[in-house]
C-alpha cells in the first residue's frame, strides 16, 4: 500500500515529504484501487481540476481522486490525435490516462465549467468510455445574486443522485455533514501549513509543501489528515534562519501542474515562494464550511459562492482579481509576483494582461513564465528567475 | 467551374441594412442618445434589448468584419503588446485592440457600452472578454449565467430554466435603470413575434439546401445572412430581409440554380470560417464544384432549422429556451456530432470538412475525436487548421494541397461506387 502508512511514529519531515513525492510520482492510482478493493460497494470518482465538491462523493461512499494530469513521465501516444497541438497538456494527458487503462477502476469522472477544452473533454470521455459515469458540474458565474446559491445547491444534489446510482447510497444530510467536517480538517491543516510557510518560509519550502498537499489527491481524507498532522508537527520542530531571498507569490498554476522539479528550480533560483495557487481546489475556502448546517448541500454551495478564493476560472464581479492579486502580494509581504501559466491555458493567459496592469500600477515587480507539465528541462526557467531575482536584490 | 457572381437583390439589401445598422452605432457613439449594449452571439437575447430600444453591439461581428477587411492584425498585435497571449482567442484581441484605438473601424465608430451583457452561453472566453471590457470601460458587466447542457437527454432541467428566468428578470431591471423606462410588455411581445417570423423564414431557407443543387452555399453564403440574423432580429427591417432572402432562394430552387455552375460534391462543414482569407478559402472548394449544404457555424446564434421558434405568448420563456437549448454553443460536443449526422443524412452530403481554428477552443478542442468518430462511421472527413481572425495562421499552399487531395479521392471513390452499382 502507500508508503506513508508504513512509516511509524518518529519519521522526520523529510521522510514524510519524500514518501509523498514517491506516491505522487508513481504513475497509476494504486492507493485508490486498494481502497476500493477493501470493501464491497465502494467506487472511485476522478475529479478534474480546478475545484470539485469532494464531500458529495465522499458522502456517497466514493473516493474522490484528484486528477492532476500525467506529469513529465507520461508519453502521449493516443490523445494528441484527439486534441490539437494548441490545447493544454492536462487535457491530453487525462485522456491518455483513460486510453492506456490507468483509470480502469474509476467509476465516475467529473469535469467542471472551467474552460472550453475541459468541457469538450467531458464529452470525449463520455463517448470513448461509455461504461463510466461522466458528470459535468456547471458552476454559477453570476455570483452576486441569491439564485446562484439555489442553483448550485440543486446542481450538487443532482450530482449526488447520479453518484448514488453507482454506489447505492444517496448522501444523507448527516453523511454530508460528516464529510464536510472531515474535509474542513484537511483544509484547515493545509491553511495552517501555508500560513507557516508565509511566515517562516525557511521552515517549509514549496518543494516540500506541494507534495504534502498533492498527496491528498490520491488517498482518503482521513489518511491525508494523518500525514498532514505529522508533517505539521515536523515543521513546528524545525529551526533555521531565514536567508536573503526574494519573497514571491505565484499565480497561474491552478489547473495543470508544473513539475515538482520546476517548483524546486524556482526556489533554487533565489526565491521564497510564500504563496501559490497550485492545486488551489484543495484549499478553496477561506474558512471552514458550515458542518452543522441544516442543509449541508446549501452550505457547500454557499461556501463556493461567498467564501472561496479568487481564481481565473471563477468570474466574480464583486471583486477584481487583479486587485485581489495585489492585495495577496501585500498580505504576504511579497517582493515580487511570479505569473506561471500552463502553456495554452486560456483562462490563465487571459488573467495576465490585467495582472500586469495592476502590478505595474502597484509597483510590484513581476515575471511572466509558461510551463508544460511534460517539460523536464528547467535550466532556462531557472536562469530567467535568477536574472529576475538578481535585478530585485541588486536594484 | 466559375462561381456565379450573384450580387443580387439580397446582397444589396444586406449591405444597405447593415450600413444603416452601423450608422446607428456611429450615431450612438457620437451622442445620439441611444444607449448601446454589447452582447455575444451565442443564443443572443437581442429581443429584450430591442424592446427597450437599446442598440445591440456584437463585438464578435465587429471582430470578424475587421478580419474580412484585413484590418485585424494591427489590433491583435496591439493587444499582444498589452500582454495578451498569442494563444488567446483573437476575436478578443482584435476587439480590445480596436477599443483602445478609439473604437473607430472602417464600417462604424463603435459606441461605448451602457450595458455589457455577457450572455455566458457555452463559451468560457465570453466571461473573460466582457470582464476585461468592464475593467477597461468602467461599465459594470451583467453576467447572464446560462447552465450548459449536461444531461444525457440534451434538455435543460426545470431548475436551469427557473434560474435563467430569474436572471432575465434582473436583466430587465438593469435595462429599466439604463433607459429610465419600464419594460413595455407589448413591445417585447412584438419584438419576439418578429423574431419568431424571422426564425421561421431562416429555418425554411436552411432547409432549401436539401435540394440538389443547393440554391446557395450553406457556409459561405450563410454568413451573409447571419449578420442580419443577430444585428436586426426582432425588427421589421430584419423580417423584410429574411422575406426577401427566402423569396430569392426559393426562386433559385425552382430554377434549379446553385451558387456554382454545376454541383459535384455536397459536404457539411464544421467550425468557423477563416475570415481574413475567406475568398481564397472559398475558391479552394469552388474549384472542385463542392458546395456546403449545411454548416454548424451558422447555428451559433440559434438552431432554428431543428424546430426552435420564439413564442410571442411566452416571450421570456422562449428567450430562456433559446439561450439554454437552441443554439450550438450551449450544447455539448456530442450533441454537435448528432447535429452533423443529421446534416449528412437529411441534407444528403457525402463528406465532412472540419475547419479547426486555433482561436476558438469552444469549437475546436477535441475535433480530432470528431474526425475519428465520423471516419469510423465511413464518412470521408478532412480536418484542416487555421484561424478565424488572425491572418498569420493560414498556410495557403498546404491547405490547398490537402483539400485537393481530399476531393480527388472523393471523386475517385464516387467513380468506384458508380462502377460497382
Ligand atoms: S490547464 Fe487551463 S485550459 Fe487546460 S484544462 Fe486547465 S483550465 Fe482548461
Ligand atoms: S472562443 Fe470562440 S466562441 Fe468564444 S469568443 Fe472566441 S471565437 Fe467566440
Short mmCIF file of N, CA and C in Angstrom, two decimals, chain B residues 50-111:
data_model
loop_
_atom_site.label_atom_id
_atom_site.label_comp_id
_atom_site.label_asym_id
_atom_site.label_seq_id
_atom_site.Cartn_x
_atom_site.Cartn_y
_atom_site.Cartn_z
N UNK B 50 -33.99 45.07 -27.90
CA UNK B 50 -34.80 45.79 -28.88
C UNK B 50 -36.06 46.35 -28.23
N UNK B 51 -36.62 45.58 -27.31
CA UNK B 51 -37.84 46.03 -26.65
C UNK B 51 -37.60 47.31 -25.84
N UNK B 52 -36.36 47.52 -25.44
CA UNK B 52 -36.01 48.73 -24.69
C UNK B 52 -35.39 49.80 -25.59
N UNK B 53 -35.36 49.54 -26.89
CA UNK B 53 -34.66 50.44 -27.82
C UNK B 53 -33.21 50.64 -27.44
N UNK B 54 -32.61 49.57 -26.97
CA UNK B 54 -31.17 49.60 -26.72
C UNK B 54 -30.51 49.00 -27.96
N UNK B 55 -29.49 49.66 -28.45
CA UNK B 55 -28.81 49.17 -29.66
C UNK B 55 -27.93 47.97 -29.33
N UNK B 56 -28.11 46.88 -30.03
CA UNK B 56 -27.22 45.75 -29.76
C UNK B 56 -25.89 45.90 -30.51
N UNK B 57 -24.81 45.68 -29.80
CA UNK B 57 -23.48 45.69 -30.42
C UNK B 57 -22.89 44.31 -30.21
N UNK B 58 -22.48 43.69 -31.29
CA UNK B 58 -21.90 42.35 -31.18
C UNK B 58 -20.40 42.44 -31.45
N UNK B 59 -19.58 42.44 -30.41
CA UNK B 59 -18.13 42.51 -30.64
C UNK B 59 -17.61 41.40 -31.56
N UNK B 60 -18.27 40.25 -31.54
CA UNK B 60 -17.82 39.19 -32.44
C UNK B 60 -18.03 39.58 -33.90
N UNK B 61 -19.17 40.21 -34.18
CA UNK B 61 -19.43 40.63 -35.55
C UNK B 61 -18.43 41.71 -35.95
N UNK B 62 -18.16 42.64 -35.04
CA UNK B 62 -17.18 43.68 -35.36
C UNK B 62 -15.81 43.07 -35.62
N UNK B 63 -15.44 42.10 -34.79
CA UNK B 63 -14.12 41.48 -34.96
C UNK B 63 -14.03 40.79 -36.32
N UNK B 64 -15.08 40.11 -36.69
CA UNK B 64 -15.00 39.39 -37.97
C UNK B 64 -15.00 40.36 -39.14
N UNK B 65 -15.72 41.47 -38.99
CA UNK B 65 -15.69 42.48 -40.05
C UNK B 65 -14.28 43.03 -40.21
N UNK B 66 -13.62 43.25 -39.09
CA UNK B 66 -12.23 43.73 -39.15
C UNK B 66 -11.36 42.73 -39.91
N UNK B 67 -11.58 41.45 -39.62
CA UNK B 67 -10.77 40.42 -40.27
C UNK B 67 -11.05 40.36 -41.77
N UNK B 68 -12.33 40.42 -42.13
CA UNK B 68 -12.70 40.37 -43.55
C UNK B 68 -12.06 41.55 -44.28
N UNK B 69 -12.04 42.69 -43.60
CA UNK B 69 -11.48 43.88 -44.23
C UNK B 69 -9.96 43.96 -44.07
N UNK B 70 -9.39 42.87 -43.61
CA UNK B 70 -7.93 42.75 -43.42
C UNK B 70 -7.38 43.85 -42.51
N UNK B 71 -8.13 44.12 -41.48
CA UNK B 71 -7.72 45.17 -40.53
C UNK B 71 -7.46 44.59 -39.15
N UNK B 72 -7.50 43.28 -39.02
CA UNK B 72 -7.45 42.73 -37.66
C UNK B 72 -6.03 42.69 -37.08
N UNK B 73 -5.04 42.47 -37.93
CA UNK B 73 -3.71 42.19 -37.40
C UNK B 73 -3.13 43.31 -36.51
N UNK B 74 -3.18 44.58 -36.92
CA UNK B 74 -2.60 45.60 -36.03
C UNK B 74 -3.28 45.62 -34.66
N UNK B 75 -4.58 45.39 -34.63
CA UNK B 75 -5.28 45.37 -33.33
C UNK B 75 -4.86 44.17 -32.49
N UNK B 76 -4.71 43.03 -33.16
CA UNK B 76 -4.27 41.83 -32.44
C UNK B 76 -2.89 42.08 -31.85
N UNK B 77 -2.05 42.68 -32.65
CA UNK B 77 -0.68 42.93 -32.16
C UNK B 77 -0.67 43.95 -31.02
N UNK B 78 -1.55 44.94 -31.12
CA UNK B 78 -1.62 45.92 -30.03
C UNK B 78 -2.03 45.22 -28.73
N UNK B 79 -2.97 44.30 -28.84
CA UNK B 79 -3.42 43.57 -27.65
C UNK B 79 -2.30 42.68 -27.11
N UNK B 80 -1.56 42.08 -28.02
CA UNK B 80 -0.45 41.23 -27.56
C UNK B 80 0.61 42.08 -26.86
N UNK B 81 0.74 43.29 -27.31
CA UNK B 81 1.68 44.20 -26.65
C UNK B 81 1.23 44.51 -25.22
N UNK B 82 -0.07 44.46 -25.00
CA UNK B 82 -0.59 44.69 -23.64
C UNK B 82 -0.44 43.46 -22.74
N UNK B 83 -0.03 42.36 -23.33
CA UNK B 83 0.15 41.16 -22.52
C UNK B 83 -0.75 40.00 -22.89
N UNK B 84 -1.64 40.21 -23.86
CA UNK B 84 -2.46 39.07 -24.30
C UNK B 84 -1.54 38.09 -25.03
N UNK B 85 -1.89 36.83 -24.90
CA UNK B 85 -1.02 35.79 -25.41
C UNK B 85 -1.33 35.48 -26.87
N UNK B 86 -0.34 34.99 -27.58
CA UNK B 86 -0.59 34.54 -28.95
C UNK B 86 -1.59 33.39 -28.93
N UNK B 87 -1.80 32.77 -27.77
CA UNK B 87 -2.74 31.66 -27.69
C UNK B 87 -4.14 32.06 -27.24
N UNK B 88 -4.37 33.33 -27.00
CA UNK B 88 -5.72 33.75 -26.63
C UNK B 88 -6.58 33.95 -27.88
N UNK B 89 -7.88 33.78 -27.70
CA UNK B 89 -8.83 33.96 -28.80
C UNK B 89 -8.60 35.32 -29.46
N UNK B 90 -8.38 35.30 -30.77
CA UNK B 90 -8.01 36.54 -31.47
C UNK B 90 -9.20 37.47 -31.69
N UNK B 91 -10.42 36.97 -31.58
CA UNK B 91 -11.58 37.88 -31.59
C UNK B 91 -11.42 38.89 -30.46
N UNK B 92 -11.09 38.37 -29.31
CA UNK B 92 -10.96 39.23 -28.12
C UNK B 92 -9.84 40.24 -28.34
N UNK B 93 -8.73 39.74 -28.86
CA UNK B 93 -7.59 40.64 -29.04
C UNK B 93 -7.90 41.73 -30.05
N UNK B 94 -8.53 41.34 -31.17
CA UNK B 94 -8.85 42.36 -32.19
C UNK B 94 -9.81 43.38 -31.60
N UNK B 95 -10.77 42.90 -30.82
CA UNK B 95 -11.76 43.81 -30.25
C UNK B 95 -11.12 44.76 -29.24
N UNK B 96 -10.28 44.21 -28.40
CA UNK B 96 -9.65 45.05 -27.38
C UNK B 96 -8.67 46.02 -28.03
N UNK B 97 -8.00 45.54 -29.06
CA UNK B 97 -7.11 46.43 -29.82
C UNK B 97 -7.89 47.61 -30.40
N UNK B 98 -9.04 47.32 -31.01
CA UNK B 98 -9.82 48.42 -31.61
C UNK B 98 -10.44 49.30 -30.53
N UNK B 99 -10.75 48.70 -29.39
CA UNK B 99 -11.31 49.51 -28.29
C UNK B 99 -10.31 50.61 -27.89
N UNK B 100 -9.06 50.20 -27.74
CA UNK B 100 -8.04 51.18 -27.32
C UNK B 100 -7.61 52.09 -28.48
N UNK B 101 -7.93 51.66 -29.71
CA UNK B 101 -7.58 52.51 -30.85
C UNK B 101 -8.69 53.53 -31.12
N UNK B 102 -9.57 53.72 -30.17
CA UNK B 102 -10.58 54.76 -30.32
C UNK B 102 -11.91 54.27 -30.89
N UNK B 103 -12.04 52.95 -31.03
CA UNK B 103 -13.31 52.33 -31.47
C UNK B 103 -13.73 52.77 -32.86
N UNK B 104 -12.77 53.22 -33.62
CA UNK B 104 -13.09 53.63 -35.00
C UNK B 104 -12.72 52.50 -35.95
N UNK B 105 -13.69 52.04 -36.71
CA UNK B 105 -13.42 50.96 -37.66
C UNK B 105 -13.82 51.46 -39.04
N UNK B 106 -13.46 50.74 -40.09
CA UNK B 106 -13.85 51.19 -41.43
C UNK B 106 -15.37 51.18 -41.62
N UNK B 107 -16.10 50.48 -40.78
CA UNK B 107 -17.55 50.39 -41.00
C UNK B 107 -18.36 51.21 -40.01
N UNK B 108 -17.77 51.57 -38.87
CA UNK B 108 -18.53 52.34 -37.88
C UNK B 108 -17.62 52.80 -36.77
N UNK B 109 -18.10 53.78 -36.03
CA UNK B 109 -17.46 54.04 -34.73
C UNK B 109 -18.30 53.29 -33.72
N UNK B 110 -17.63 52.46 -32.98
CA UNK B 110 -18.36 51.61 -32.03
C UNK B 110 -18.61 52.43 -30.75
N UNK B 111 -19.86 52.51 -30.31
CA UNK B 111 -20.13 53.30 -29.10
C UNK B 111 -19.58 52.64 -27.84
#
